[in-house]
Each structure stands twice: as structure tokens, then as C-alpha cells.
Short mmCIF file of N, CA and C in Angstrom, two decimals:
data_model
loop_
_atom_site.label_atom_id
_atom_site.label_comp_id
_atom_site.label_asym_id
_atom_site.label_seq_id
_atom_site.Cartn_x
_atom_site.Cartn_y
_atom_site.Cartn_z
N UNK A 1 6.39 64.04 39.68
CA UNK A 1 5.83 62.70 39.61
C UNK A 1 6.32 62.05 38.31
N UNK A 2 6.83 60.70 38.35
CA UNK A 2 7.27 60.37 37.40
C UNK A 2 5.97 59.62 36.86
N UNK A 3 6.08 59.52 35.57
CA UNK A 3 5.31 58.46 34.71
C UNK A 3 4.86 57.41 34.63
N UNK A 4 4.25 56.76 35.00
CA UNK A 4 4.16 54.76 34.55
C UNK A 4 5.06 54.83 33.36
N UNK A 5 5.80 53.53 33.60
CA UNK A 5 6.28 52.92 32.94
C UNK A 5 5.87 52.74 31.21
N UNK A 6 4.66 52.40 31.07
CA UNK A 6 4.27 52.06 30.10
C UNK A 6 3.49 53.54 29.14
N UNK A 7 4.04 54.70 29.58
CA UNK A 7 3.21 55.63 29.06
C UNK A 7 4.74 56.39 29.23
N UNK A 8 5.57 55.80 29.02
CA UNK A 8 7.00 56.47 29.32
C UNK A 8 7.16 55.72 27.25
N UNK A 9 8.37 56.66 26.90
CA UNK A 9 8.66 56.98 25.24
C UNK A 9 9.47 55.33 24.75
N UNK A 10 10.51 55.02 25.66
CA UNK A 10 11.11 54.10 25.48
C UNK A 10 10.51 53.15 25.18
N UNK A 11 9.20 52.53 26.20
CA UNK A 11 8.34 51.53 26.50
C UNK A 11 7.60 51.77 25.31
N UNK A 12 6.33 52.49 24.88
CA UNK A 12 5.85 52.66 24.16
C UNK A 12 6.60 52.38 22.63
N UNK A 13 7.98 53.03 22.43
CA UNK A 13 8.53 52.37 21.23
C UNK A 13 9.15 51.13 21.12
N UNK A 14 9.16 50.60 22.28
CA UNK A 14 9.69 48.78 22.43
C UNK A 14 8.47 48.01 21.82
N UNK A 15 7.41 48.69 22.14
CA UNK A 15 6.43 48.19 22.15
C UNK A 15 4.93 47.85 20.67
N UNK A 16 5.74 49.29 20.04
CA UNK A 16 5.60 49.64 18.61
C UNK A 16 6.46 48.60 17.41
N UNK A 17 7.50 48.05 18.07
CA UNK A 17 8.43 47.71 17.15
C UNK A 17 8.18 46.28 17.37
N UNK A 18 7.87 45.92 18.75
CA UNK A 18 7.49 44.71 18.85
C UNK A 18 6.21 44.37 18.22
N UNK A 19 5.08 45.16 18.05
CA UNK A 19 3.70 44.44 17.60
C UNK A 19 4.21 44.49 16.04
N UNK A 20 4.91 45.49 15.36
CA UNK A 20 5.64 45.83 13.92
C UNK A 20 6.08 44.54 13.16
N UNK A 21 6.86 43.78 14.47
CA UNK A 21 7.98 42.34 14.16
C UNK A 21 6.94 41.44 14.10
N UNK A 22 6.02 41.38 14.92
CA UNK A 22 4.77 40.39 14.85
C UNK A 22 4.27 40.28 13.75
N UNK A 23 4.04 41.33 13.33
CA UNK A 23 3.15 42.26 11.84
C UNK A 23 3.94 41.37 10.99
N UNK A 24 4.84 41.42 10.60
CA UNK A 24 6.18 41.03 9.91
C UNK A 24 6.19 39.24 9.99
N UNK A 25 6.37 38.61 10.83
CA UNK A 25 6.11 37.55 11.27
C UNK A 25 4.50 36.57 10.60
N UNK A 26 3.69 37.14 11.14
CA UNK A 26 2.13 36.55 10.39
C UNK A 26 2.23 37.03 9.15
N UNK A 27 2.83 38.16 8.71
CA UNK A 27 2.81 38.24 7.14
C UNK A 27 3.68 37.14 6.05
N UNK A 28 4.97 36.65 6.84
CA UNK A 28 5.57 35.62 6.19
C UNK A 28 5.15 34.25 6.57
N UNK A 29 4.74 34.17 7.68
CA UNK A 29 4.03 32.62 7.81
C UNK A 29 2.99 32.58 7.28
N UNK A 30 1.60 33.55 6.57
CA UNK A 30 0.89 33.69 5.85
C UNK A 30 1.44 33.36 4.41
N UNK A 31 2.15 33.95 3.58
CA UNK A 31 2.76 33.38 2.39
C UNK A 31 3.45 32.34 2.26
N UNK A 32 4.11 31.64 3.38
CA UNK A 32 4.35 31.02 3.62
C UNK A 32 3.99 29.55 3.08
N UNK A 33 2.61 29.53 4.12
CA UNK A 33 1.39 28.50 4.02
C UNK A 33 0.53 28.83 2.76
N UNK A 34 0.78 29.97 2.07
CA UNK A 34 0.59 29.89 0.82
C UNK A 34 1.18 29.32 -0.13
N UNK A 35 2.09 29.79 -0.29
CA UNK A 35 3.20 28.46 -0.99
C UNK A 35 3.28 27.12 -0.86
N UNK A 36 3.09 26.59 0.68
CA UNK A 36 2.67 25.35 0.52
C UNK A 36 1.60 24.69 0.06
N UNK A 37 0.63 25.37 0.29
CA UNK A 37 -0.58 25.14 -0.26
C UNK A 37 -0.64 24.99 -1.62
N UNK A 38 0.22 26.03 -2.49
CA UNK A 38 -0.36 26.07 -3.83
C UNK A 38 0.98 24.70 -4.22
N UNK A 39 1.95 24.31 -3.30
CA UNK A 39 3.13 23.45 -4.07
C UNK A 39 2.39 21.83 -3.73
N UNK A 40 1.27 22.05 -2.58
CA UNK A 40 0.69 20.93 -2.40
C UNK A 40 -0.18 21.00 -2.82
N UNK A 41 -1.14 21.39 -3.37
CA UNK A 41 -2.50 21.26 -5.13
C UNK A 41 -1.56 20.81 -6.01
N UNK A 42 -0.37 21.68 -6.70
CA UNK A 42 0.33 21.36 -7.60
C UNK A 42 1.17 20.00 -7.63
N UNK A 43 1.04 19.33 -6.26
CA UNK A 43 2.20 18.07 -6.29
C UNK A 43 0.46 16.95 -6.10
N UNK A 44 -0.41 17.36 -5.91
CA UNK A 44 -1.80 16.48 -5.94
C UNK A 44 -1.83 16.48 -7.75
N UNK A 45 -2.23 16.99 -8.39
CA UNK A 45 -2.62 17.41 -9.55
C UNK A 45 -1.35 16.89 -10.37
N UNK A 46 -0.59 16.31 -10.00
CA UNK A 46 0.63 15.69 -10.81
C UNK A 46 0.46 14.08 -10.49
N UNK A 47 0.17 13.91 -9.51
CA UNK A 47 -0.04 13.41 -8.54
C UNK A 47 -1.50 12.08 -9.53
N UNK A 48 -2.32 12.98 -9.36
CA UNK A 48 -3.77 12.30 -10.21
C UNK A 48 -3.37 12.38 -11.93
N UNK A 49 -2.54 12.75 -12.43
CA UNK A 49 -1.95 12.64 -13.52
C UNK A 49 -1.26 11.88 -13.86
N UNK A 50 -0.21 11.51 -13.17
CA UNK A 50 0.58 10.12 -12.62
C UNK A 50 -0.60 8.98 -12.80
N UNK A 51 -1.17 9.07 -12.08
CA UNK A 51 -2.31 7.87 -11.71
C UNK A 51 -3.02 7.33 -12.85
N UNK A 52 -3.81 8.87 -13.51
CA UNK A 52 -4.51 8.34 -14.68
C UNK A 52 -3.71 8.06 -15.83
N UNK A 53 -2.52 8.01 -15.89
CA UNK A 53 -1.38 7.49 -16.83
C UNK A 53 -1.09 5.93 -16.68
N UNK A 54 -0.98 5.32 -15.50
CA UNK A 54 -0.75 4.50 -14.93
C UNK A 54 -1.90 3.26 -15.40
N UNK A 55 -3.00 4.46 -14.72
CA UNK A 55 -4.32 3.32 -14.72
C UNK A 55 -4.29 3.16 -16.76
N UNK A 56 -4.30 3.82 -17.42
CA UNK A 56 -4.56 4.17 -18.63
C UNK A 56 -3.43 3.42 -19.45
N UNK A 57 -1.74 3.11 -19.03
CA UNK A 57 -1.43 2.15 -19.34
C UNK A 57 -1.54 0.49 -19.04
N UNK A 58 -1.92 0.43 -17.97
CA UNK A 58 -2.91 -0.73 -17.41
C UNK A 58 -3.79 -1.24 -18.02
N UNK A 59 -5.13 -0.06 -18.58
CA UNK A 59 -5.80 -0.41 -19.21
C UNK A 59 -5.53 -0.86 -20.56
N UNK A 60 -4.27 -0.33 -21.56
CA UNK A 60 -3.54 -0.47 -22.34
C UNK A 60 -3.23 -1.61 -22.68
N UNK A 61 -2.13 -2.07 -21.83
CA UNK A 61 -1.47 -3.32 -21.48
C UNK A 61 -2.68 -5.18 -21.28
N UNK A 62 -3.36 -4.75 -20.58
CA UNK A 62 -4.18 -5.82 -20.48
C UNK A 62 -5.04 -6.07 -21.53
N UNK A 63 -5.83 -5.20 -22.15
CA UNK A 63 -6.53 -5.21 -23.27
C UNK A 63 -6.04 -5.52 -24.63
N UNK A 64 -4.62 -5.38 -25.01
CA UNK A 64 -3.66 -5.12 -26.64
C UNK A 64 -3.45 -6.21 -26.65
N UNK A 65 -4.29 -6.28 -28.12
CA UNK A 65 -4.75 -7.77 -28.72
C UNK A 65 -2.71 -8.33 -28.96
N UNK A 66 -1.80 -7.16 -29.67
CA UNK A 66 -0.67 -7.54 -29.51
C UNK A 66 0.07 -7.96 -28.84
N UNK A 67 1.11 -8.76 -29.08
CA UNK A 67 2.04 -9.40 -27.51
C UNK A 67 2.33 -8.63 -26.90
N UNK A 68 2.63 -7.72 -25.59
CA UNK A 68 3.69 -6.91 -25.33
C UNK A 68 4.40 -7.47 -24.06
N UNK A 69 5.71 -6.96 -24.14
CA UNK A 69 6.98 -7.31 -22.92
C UNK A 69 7.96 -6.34 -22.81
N UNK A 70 7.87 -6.88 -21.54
CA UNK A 70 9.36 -5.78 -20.95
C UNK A 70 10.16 -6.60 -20.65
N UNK A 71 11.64 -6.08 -21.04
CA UNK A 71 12.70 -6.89 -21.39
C UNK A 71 13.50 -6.36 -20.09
N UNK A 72 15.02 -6.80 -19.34
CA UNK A 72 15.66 -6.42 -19.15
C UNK A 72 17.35 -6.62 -20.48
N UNK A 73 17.80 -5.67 -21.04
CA UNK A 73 18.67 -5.71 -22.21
C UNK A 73 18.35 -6.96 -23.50
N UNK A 74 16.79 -6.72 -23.44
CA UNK A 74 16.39 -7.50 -24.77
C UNK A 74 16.73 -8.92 -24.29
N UNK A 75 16.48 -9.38 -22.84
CA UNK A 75 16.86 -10.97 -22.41
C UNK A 75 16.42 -11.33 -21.59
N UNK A 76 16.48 -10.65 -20.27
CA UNK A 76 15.54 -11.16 -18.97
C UNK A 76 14.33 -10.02 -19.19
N UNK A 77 13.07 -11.14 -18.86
CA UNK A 77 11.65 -11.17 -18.97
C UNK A 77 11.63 -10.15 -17.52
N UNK A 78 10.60 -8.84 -17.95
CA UNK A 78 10.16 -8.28 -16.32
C UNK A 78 8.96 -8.58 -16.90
N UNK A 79 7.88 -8.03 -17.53
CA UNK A 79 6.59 -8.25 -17.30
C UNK A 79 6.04 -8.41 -19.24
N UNK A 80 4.80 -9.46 -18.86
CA UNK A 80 4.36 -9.79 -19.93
C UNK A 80 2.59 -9.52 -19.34
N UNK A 81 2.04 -8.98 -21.23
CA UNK A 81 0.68 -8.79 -20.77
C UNK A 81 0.13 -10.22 -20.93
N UNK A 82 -1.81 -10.14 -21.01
CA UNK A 82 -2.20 -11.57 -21.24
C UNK A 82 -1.90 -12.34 -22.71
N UNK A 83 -1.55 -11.19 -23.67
CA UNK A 83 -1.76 -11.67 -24.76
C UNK A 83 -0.65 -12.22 -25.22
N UNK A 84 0.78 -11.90 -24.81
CA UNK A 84 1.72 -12.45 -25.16
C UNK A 84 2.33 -14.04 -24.16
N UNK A 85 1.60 -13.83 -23.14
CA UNK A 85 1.55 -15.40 -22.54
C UNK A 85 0.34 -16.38 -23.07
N UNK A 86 -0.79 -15.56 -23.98
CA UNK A 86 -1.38 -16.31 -24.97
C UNK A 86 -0.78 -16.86 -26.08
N UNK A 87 0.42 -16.13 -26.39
CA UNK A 87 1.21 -16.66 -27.53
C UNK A 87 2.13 -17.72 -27.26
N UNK A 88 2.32 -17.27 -26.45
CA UNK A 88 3.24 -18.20 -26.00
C UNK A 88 3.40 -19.88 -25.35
N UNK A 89 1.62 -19.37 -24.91
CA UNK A 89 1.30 -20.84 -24.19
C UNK A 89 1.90 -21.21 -22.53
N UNK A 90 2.28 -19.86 -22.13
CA UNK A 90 2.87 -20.16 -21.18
C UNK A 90 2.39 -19.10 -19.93
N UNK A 91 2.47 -19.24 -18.43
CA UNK A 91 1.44 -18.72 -17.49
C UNK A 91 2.29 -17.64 -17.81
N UNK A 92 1.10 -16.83 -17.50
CA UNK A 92 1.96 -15.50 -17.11
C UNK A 92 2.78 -14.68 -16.17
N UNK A 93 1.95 -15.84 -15.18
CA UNK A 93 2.82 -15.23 -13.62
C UNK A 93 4.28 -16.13 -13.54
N UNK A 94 4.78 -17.05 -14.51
CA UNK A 94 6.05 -17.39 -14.65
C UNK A 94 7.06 -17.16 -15.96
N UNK A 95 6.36 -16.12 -16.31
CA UNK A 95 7.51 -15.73 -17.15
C UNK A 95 8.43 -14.23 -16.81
N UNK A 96 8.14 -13.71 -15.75
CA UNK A 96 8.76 -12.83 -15.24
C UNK A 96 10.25 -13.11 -14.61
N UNK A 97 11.61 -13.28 -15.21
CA UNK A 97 12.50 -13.47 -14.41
C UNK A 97 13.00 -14.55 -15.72
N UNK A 98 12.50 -15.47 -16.57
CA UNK A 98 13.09 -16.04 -17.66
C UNK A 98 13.55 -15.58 -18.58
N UNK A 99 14.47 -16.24 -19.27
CA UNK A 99 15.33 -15.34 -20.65
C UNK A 99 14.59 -15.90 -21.87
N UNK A 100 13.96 -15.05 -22.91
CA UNK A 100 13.50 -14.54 -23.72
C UNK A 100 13.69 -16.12 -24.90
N UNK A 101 15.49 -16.22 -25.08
CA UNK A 101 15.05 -17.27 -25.73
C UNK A 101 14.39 -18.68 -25.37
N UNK A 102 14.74 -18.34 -24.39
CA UNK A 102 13.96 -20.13 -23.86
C UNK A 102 12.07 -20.09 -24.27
N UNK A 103 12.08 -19.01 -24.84
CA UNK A 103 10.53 -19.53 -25.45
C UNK A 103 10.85 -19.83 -26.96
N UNK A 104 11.53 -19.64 -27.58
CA UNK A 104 12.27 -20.27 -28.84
C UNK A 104 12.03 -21.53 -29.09
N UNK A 105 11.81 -22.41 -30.06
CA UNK A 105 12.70 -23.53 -30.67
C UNK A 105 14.36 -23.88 -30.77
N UNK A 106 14.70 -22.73 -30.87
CA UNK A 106 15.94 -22.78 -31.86
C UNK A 106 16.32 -21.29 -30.93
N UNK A 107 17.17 -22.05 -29.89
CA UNK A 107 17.55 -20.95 -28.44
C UNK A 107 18.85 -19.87 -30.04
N UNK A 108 19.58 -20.42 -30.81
CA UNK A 108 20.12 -19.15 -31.04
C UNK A 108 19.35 -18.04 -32.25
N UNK A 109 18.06 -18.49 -32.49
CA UNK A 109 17.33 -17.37 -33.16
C UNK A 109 17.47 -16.02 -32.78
N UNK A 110 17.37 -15.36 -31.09
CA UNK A 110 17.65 -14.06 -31.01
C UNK A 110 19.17 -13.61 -31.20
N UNK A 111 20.15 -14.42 -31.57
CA UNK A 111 21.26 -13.79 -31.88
C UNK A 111 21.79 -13.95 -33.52
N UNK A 112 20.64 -14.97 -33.86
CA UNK A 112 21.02 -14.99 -35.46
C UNK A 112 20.13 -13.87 -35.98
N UNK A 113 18.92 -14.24 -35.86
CA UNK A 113 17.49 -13.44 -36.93
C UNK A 113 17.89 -12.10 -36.03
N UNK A 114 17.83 -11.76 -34.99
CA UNK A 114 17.42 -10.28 -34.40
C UNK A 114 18.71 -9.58 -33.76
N UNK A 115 19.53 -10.08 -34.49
CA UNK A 115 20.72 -9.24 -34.26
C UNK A 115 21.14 -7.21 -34.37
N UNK A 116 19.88 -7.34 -35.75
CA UNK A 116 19.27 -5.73 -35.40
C UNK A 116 18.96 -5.16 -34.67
N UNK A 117 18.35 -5.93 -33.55
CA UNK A 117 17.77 -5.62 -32.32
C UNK A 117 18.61 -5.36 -31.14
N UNK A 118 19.98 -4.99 -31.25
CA UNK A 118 21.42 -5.23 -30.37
C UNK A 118 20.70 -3.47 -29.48
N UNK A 119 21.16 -3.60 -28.59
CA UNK A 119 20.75 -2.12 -27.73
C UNK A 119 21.50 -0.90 -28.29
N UNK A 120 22.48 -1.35 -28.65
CA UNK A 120 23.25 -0.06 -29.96
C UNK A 120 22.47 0.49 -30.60
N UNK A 121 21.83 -0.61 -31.57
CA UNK A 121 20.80 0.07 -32.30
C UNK A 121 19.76 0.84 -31.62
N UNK A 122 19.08 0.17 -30.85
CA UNK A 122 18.19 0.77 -30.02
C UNK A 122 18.39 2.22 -29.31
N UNK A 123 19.64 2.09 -28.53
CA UNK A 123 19.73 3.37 -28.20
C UNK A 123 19.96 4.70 -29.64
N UNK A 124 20.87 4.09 -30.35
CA UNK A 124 20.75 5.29 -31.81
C UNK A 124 19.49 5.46 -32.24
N UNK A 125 18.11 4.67 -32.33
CA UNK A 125 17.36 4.98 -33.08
C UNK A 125 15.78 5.07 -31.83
N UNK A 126 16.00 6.38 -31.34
CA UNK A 126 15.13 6.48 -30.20
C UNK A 126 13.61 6.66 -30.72
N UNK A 127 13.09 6.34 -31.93
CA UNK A 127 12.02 6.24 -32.74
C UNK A 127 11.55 4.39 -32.15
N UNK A 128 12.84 4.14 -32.42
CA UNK A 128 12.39 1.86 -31.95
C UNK A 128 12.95 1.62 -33.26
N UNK A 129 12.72 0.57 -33.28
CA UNK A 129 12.80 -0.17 -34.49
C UNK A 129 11.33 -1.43 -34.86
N UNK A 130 11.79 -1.77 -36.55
CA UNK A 130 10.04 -2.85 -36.72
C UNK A 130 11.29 -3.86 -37.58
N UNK A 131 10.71 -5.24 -37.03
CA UNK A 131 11.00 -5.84 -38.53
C UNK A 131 10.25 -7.00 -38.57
N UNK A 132 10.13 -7.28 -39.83
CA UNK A 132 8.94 -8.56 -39.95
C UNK A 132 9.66 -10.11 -40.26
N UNK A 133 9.62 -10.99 -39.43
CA UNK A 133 10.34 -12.46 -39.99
C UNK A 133 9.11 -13.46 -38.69
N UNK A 134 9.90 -14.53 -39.37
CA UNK A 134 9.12 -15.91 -39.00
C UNK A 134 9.80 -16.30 -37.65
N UNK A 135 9.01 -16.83 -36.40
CA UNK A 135 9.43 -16.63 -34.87
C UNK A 135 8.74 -17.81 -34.62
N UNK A 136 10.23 -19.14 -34.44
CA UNK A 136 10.12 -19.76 -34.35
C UNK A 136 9.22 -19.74 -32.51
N UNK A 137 8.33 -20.20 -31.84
CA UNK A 137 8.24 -19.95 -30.74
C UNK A 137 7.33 -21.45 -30.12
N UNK A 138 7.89 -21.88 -29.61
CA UNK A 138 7.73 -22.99 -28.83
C UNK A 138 6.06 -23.14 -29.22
N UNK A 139 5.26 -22.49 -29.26
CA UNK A 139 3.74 -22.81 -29.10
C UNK A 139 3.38 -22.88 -30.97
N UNK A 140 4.54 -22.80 -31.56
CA UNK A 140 3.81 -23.03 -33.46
C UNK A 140 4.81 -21.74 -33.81
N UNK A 141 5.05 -21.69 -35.18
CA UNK A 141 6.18 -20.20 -36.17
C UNK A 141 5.00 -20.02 -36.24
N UNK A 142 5.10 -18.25 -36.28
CA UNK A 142 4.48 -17.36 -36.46
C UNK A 142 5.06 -16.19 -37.71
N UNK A 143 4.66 -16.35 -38.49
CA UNK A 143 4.87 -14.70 -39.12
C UNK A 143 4.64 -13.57 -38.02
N UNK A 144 5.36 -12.52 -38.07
CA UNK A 144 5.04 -11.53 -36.99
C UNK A 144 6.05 -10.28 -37.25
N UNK A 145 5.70 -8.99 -36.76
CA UNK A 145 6.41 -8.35 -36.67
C UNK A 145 6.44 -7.79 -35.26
N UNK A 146 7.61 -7.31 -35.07
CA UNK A 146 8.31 -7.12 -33.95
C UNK A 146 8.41 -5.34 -33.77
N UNK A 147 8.20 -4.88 -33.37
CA UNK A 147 8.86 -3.47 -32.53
C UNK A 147 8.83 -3.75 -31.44
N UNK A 148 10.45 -2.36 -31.58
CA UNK A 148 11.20 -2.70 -30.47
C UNK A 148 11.92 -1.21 -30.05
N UNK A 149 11.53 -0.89 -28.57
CA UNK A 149 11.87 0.60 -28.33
C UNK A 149 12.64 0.55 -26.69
N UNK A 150 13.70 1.32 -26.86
CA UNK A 150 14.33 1.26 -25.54
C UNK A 150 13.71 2.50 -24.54
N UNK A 151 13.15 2.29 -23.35
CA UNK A 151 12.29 2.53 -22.50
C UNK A 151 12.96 3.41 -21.21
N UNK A 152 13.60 2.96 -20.90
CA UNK A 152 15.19 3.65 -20.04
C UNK A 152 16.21 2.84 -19.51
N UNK A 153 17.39 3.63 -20.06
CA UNK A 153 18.43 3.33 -19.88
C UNK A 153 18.70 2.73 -17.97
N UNK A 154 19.44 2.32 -17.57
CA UNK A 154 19.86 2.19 -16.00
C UNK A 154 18.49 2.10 -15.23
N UNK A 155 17.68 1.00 -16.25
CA UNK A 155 17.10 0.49 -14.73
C UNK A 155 17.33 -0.92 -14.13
N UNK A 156 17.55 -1.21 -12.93
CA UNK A 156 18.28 -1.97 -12.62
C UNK A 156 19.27 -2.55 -12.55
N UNK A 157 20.17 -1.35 -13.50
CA UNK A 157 21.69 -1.42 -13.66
C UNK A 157 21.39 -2.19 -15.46
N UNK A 158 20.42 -2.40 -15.79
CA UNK A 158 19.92 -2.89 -17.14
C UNK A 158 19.48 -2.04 -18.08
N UNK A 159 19.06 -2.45 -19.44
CA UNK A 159 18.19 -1.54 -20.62
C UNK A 159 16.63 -1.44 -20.41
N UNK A 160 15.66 -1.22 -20.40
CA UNK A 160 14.33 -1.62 -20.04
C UNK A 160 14.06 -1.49 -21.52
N UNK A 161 13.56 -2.56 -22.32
CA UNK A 161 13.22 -2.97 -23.64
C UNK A 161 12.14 -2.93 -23.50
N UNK A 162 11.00 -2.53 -24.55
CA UNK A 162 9.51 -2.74 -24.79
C UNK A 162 9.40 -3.07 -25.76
N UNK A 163 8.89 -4.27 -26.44
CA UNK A 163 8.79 -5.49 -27.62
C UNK A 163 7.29 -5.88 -27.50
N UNK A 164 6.94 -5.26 -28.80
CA UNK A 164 5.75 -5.69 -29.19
C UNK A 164 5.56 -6.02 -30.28
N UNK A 165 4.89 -7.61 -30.32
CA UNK A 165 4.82 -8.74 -31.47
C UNK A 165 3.48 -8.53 -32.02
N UNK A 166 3.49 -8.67 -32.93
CA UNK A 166 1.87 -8.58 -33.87
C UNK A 166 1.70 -9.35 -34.75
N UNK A 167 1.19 -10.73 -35.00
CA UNK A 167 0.56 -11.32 -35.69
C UNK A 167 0.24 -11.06 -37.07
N UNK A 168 0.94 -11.06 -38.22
CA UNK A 168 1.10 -10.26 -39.15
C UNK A 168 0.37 -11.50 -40.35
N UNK A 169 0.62 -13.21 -39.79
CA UNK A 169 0.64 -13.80 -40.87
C UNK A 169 -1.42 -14.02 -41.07
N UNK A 170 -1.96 -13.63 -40.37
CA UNK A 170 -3.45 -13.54 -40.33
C UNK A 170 -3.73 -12.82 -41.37
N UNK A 171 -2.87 -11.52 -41.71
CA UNK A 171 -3.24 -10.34 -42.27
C UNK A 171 -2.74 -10.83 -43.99
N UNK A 172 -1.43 -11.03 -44.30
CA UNK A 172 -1.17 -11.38 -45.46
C UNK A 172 -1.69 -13.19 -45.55
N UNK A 173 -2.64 -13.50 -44.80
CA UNK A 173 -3.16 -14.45 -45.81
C UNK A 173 -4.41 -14.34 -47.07
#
């Protein structure tokens, strides 16, 4: 009498090797979904870090009694907070996209007085730069000092400048 099939040596070890490969199988799709798991906490948690950076320069930006702006190569305007369209006298939701001197008196002041300010410099001196002079600016001269820090290189095929003015002549009166 022959055997069933399944109580025959062959079958039984097809059968060993197959539940083995299974074994093998849930053990790597188990680590698997571990790894994702821990690369997706870890990409959340960067994630809410990002955010509270964001919100936290936001909060930054709107509140700083100082002017601040973002430049494209120290000339075209990307974004101004409230305080420097307070200086300026001018809305804020239209100065995004204008060039820098047209808030001037005297349109060649940024190439006479702030010629220090050339992106050469800027890029050599990744600290920024400060300097203090009189700014002529359409809304009244101001004593003020200026820093000025390059932010990154190639955005928009541009420099991204960050220029922040401070009201200096309040202080030495």
C-alpha cells in the first residue's frame, strides 16, 4: 500500500520549506514596517520642528520693532515686515516686487553710500555686515544702521539678502 501523498518525505519537506519561506517573508515585512514607521515619526518630528521654526520666525518677523526685508541681490523687494513699511510709509502688500531704491530720495544712494554692501562682500563675510549712515528715505533721513546678511545663494536664480534697519538716531539723541 502506498502512502498518501502528504505523509510521503518529499511532500512533507516541500512543505517544511514552504511554511520556513513564509517564516522568512513576515519576518522582513515585519522590519520592514518597522523602518517605516520609525522613518515616518522621524520625518513627523522634523516635520513639527520645521513648523515651530516657521511659526517662531513669523512670530519674529511681525513683532521686530526693527525694519526687516528680503532682498532679491540687495534690489528687488520679496518680503517686508510691518515695521519697515512703517518706515517707509508705504503699504506693505506693494512693496513686494519693487527695487529698493525707489524708496530713496536720491535713487543713486545704494550705489554711492552702500557700496559695502556689494554681494562680494556679503558672500566673504558670512557673519553679515553693520554700518551706520544717514538714509535718505522718501518718508524723512533717518540715522540708522543697517545689517546685512546673505541668506542663500541661488534662490531664484538670485542672492536672498536679509537687511535689517534700526533706528539708531532716537538712541544717540
Amino acid at each position: 500500500i502506498k502512502k498518501p501523498f502528504y505523509l510521503q518525505f518529499w511532500f512533507v519537506f516541500l512543505t517544511c520549506v514552504f511554511l520556513v519561506g513564509v517564516g522568512f517573508l513576515i519576518i522582513l515585512l515585519y522590519q520592514q514596517l518597522k523602518k517605516l514607521g520609525l522613518l515616518k515619526a522621524a520625518f513627523d518630528t522634523k516635520e513639527k520642528e520645521k513648523m515651530a521654526a516657521e511659526e517662531q520666525f513669523k512670530n519674529v518677523w511681525d513683532s521686530s520693532k526693527d525694519a526687516l526685508i528680503l532682498t532679491l541681490d540687495a534690489e528687488e523687494i520679496v518680503a517686508v515686515n510691518p515695521a519697515f513699511a512703517k518706515l517707509t510709509g508705504e503699504n506693505p502688500l506693494l512693496l513686494p516686487g519693487r527695487n529698493i531704491k525707489e524708496l530713496f530720495t536720491r535713487p543713486d544712494f545704494c550705489e554711492k553710500e552702500l557700496k559695502i554692501h556689494g554681494l562680494e562682500t556679503l558672500r566673504n563675510l558670512p557673519q553679515g555686515i553693520s554700518i551706520e549712515t544717514f538714509f535718505p528715505w522718501k518718508s524723512g533721513i533717518l540715522e540708522m544702521q543697517l545689517f546685512s546678511k546673505l541668506i542663500q545663494e541661488d534662490y531664484r536664480g538670485k542672492n536672498l539678502v536679509l537687511c535689517v534697519f534700526r533706528d539708531i538716531s532716537t538712541e544717540k539723541a
